[in-house]
mmCIF file of N, CA and C and ligand atoms in Angstrom:
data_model
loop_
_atom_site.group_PDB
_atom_site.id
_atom_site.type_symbol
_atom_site.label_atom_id
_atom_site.label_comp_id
_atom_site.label_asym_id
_atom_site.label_seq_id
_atom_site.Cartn_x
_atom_site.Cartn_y
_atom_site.Cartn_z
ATOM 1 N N UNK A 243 -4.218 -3.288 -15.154
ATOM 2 C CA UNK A 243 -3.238 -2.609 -14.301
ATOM 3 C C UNK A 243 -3.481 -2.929 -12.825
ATOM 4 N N UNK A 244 -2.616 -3.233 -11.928
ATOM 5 C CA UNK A 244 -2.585 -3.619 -10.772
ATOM 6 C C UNK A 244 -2.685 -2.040 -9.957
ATOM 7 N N UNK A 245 -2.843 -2.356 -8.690
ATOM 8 C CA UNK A 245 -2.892 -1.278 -7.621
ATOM 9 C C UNK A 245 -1.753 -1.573 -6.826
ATOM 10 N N UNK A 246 -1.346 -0.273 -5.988
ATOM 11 C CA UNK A 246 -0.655 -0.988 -5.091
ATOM 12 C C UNK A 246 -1.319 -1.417 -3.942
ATOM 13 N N UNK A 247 -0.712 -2.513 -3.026
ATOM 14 C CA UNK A 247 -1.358 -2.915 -1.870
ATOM 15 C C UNK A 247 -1.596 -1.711 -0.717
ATOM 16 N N UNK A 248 -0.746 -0.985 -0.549
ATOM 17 C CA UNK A 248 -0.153 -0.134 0.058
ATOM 18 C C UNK A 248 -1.562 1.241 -0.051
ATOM 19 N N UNK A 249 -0.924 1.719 -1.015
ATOM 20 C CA UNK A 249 -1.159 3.310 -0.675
ATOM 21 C C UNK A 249 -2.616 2.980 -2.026
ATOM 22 N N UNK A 250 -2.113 2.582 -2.838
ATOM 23 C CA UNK A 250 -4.048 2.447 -3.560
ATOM 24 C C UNK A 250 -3.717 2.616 -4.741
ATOM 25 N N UNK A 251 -2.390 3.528 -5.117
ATOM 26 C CA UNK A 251 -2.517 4.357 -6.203
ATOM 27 C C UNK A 251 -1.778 2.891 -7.618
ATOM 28 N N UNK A 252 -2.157 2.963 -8.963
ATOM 29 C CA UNK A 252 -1.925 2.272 -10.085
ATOM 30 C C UNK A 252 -0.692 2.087 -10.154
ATOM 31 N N UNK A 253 -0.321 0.617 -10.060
ATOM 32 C CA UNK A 253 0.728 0.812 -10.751
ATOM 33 C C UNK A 253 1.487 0.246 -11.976
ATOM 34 N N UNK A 254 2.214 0.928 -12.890
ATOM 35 C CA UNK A 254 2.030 0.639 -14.433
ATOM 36 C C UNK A 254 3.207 -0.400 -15.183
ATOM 37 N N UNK A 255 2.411 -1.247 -15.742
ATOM 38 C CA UNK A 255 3.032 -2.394 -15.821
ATOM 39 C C UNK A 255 4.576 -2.291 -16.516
ATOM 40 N N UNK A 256 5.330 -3.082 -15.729
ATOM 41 C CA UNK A 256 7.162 -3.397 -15.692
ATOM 42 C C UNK A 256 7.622 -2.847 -14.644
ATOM 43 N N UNK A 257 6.707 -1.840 -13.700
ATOM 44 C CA UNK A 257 7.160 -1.083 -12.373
ATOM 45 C C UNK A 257 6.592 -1.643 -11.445
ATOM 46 N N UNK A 258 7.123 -1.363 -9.998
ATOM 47 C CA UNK A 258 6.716 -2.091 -8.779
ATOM 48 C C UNK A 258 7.078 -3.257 -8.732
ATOM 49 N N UNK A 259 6.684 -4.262 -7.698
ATOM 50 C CA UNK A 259 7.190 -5.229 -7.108
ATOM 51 C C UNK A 259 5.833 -6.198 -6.690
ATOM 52 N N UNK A 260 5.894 -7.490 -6.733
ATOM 53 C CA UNK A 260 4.875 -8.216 -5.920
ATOM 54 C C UNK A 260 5.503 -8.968 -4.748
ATOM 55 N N UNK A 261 4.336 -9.535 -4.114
ATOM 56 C CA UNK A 261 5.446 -9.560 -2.558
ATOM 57 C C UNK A 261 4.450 -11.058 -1.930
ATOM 58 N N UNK A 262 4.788 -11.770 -2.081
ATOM 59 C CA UNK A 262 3.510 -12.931 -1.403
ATOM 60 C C UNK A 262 3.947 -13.509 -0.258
ATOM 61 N N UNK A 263 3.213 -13.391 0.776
ATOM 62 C CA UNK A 263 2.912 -13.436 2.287
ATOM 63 C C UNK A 263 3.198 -14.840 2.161
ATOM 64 N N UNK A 264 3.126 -14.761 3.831
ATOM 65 C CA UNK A 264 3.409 -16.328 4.241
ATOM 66 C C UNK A 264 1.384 -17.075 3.991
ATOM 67 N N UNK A 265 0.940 -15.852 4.393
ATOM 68 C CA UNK A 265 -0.402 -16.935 4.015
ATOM 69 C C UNK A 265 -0.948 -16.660 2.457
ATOM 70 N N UNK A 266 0.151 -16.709 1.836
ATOM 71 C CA UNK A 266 -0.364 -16.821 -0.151
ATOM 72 C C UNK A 266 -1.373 -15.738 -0.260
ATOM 73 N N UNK A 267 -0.865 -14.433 0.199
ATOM 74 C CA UNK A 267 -2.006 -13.277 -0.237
ATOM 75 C C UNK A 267 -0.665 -12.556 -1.193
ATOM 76 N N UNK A 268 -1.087 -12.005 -1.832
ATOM 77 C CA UNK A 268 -0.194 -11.623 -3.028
ATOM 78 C C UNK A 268 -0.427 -10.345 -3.482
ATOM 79 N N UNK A 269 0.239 -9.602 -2.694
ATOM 80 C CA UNK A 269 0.751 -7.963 -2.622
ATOM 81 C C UNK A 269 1.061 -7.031 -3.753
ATOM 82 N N UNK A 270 0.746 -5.928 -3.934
ATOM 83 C CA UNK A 270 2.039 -5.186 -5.099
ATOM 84 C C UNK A 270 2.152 -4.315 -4.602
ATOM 85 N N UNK A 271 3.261 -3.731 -5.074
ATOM 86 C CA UNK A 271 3.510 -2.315 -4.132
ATOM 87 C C UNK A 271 4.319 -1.663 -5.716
ATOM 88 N N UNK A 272 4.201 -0.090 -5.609
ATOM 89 C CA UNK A 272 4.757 1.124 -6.219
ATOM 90 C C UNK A 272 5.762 1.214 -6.101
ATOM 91 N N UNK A 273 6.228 0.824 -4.604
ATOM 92 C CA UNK A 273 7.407 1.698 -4.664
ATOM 93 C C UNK A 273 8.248 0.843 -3.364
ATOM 94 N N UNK A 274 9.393 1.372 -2.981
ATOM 95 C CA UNK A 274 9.981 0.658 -1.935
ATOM 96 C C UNK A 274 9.491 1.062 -0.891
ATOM 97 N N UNK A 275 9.071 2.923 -1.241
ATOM 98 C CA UNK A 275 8.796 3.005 0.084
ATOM 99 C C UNK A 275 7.721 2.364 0.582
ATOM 100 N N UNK A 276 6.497 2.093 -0.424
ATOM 101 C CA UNK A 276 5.188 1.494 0.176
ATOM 102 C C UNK A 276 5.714 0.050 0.232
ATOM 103 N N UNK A 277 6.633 -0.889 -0.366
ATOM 104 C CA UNK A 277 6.975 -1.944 0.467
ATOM 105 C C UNK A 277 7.364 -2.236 1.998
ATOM 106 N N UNK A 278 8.340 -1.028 2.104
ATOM 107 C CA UNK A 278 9.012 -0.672 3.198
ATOM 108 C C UNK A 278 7.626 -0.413 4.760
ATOM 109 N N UNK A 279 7.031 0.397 3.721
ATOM 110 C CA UNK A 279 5.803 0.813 5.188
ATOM 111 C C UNK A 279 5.060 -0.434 5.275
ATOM 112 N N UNK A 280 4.699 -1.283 4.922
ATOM 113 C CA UNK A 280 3.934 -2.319 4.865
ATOM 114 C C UNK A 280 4.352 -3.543 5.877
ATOM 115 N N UNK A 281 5.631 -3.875 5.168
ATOM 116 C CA UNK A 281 6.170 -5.002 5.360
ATOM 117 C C UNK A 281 7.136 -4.845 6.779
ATOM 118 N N UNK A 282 7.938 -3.658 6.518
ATOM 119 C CA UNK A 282 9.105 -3.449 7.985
ATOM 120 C C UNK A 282 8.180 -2.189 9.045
ATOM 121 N N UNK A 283 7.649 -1.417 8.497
ATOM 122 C CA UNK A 283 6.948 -0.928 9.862
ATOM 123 C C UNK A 283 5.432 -1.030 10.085
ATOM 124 N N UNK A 284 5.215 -1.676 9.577
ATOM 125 C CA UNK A 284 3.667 -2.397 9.743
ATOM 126 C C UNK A 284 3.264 -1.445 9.872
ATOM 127 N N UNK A 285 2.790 -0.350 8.982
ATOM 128 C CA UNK A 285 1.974 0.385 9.291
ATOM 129 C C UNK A 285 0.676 -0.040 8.515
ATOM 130 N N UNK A 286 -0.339 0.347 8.749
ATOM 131 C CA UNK A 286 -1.577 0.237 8.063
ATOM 132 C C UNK A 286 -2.073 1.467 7.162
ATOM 133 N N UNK A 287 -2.264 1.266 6.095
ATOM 134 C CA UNK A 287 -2.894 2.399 4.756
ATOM 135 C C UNK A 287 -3.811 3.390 5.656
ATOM 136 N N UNK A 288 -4.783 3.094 6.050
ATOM 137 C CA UNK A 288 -5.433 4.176 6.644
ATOM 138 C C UNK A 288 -4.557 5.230 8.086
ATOM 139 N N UNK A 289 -3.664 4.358 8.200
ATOM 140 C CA UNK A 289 -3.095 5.198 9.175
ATOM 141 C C UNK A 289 -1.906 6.709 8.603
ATOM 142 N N UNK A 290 -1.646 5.934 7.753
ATOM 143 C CA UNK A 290 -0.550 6.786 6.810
ATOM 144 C C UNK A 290 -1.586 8.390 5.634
ATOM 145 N N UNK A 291 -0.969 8.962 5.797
ATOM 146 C CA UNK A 291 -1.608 10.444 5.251
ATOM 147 C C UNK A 291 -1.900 10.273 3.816
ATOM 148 N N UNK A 292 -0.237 9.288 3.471
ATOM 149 C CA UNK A 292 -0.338 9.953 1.860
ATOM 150 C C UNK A 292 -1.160 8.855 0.975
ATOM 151 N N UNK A 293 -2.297 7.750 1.492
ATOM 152 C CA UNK A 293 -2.106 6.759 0.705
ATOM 153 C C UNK A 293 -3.932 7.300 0.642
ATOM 154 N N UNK A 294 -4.236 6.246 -0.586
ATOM 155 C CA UNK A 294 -5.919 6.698 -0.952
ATOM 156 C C UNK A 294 -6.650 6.251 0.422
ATOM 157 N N UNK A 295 -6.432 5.472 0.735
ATOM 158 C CA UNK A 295 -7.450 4.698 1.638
ATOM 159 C C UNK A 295 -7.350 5.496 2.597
ATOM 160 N N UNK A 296 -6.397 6.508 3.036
ATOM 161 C CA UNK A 296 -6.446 7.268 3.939
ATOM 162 C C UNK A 296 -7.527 8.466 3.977
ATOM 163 N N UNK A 297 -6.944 8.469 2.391
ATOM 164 C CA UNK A 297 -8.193 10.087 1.726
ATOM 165 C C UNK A 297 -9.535 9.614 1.792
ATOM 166 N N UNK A 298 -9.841 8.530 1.185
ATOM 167 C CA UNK A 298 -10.990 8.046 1.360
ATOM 168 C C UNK A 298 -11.818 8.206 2.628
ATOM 169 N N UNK A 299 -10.978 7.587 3.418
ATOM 170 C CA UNK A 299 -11.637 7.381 5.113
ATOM 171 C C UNK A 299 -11.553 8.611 5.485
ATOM 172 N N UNK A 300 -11.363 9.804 5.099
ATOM 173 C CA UNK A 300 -11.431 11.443 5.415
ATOM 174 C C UNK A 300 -12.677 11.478 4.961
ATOM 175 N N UNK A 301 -12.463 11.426 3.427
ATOM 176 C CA UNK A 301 -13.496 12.255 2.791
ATOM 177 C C UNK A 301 -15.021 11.344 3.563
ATOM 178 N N UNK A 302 -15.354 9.968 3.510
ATOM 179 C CA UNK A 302 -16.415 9.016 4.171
ATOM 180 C C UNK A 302 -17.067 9.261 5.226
ATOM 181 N N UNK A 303 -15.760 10.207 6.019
ATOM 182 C CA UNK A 303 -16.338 10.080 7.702
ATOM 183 C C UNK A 303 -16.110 9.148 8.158
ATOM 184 N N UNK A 304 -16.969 8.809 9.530
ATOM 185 C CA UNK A 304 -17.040 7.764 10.022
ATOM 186 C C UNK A 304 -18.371 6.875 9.268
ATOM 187 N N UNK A 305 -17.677 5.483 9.603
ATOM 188 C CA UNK A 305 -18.242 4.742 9.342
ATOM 189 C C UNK A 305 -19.156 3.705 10.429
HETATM 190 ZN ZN1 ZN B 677 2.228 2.514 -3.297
#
């Protein structure tokens, strides 16, 4: 099972989308919206609330 690029969380095979960059890195995403945040507002996973990598970097502290 793939992850998404995005927010972290599984996603289950025949759903989501893959997305390959101009430099051949090869993406998946859940959902549109985590395409959408990625790709059109460049946001970054840790910056965004709802995604793991965000929870993670809470729960970690600083690093
Ligand atoms: Zn996602």
């Amino acid at each position: 099972m793939m992850k998404c690029s995005f927010c972290g969380r599984e996603i289950e095979d025949g759903t989501g989308k893959m997305f390959v960059t101009k430099s051949a890195k090869v993406l998946y995403f859940c959902s549109r919206k985590c395409e959408k945040n990625l790709n059109r507002l460049r946001r970054k996973p840790l910056a965004t609330r709802w995604t793991e990598d965000y929870a993670k970097e809470k729960k970690g502290g600083a690093r």
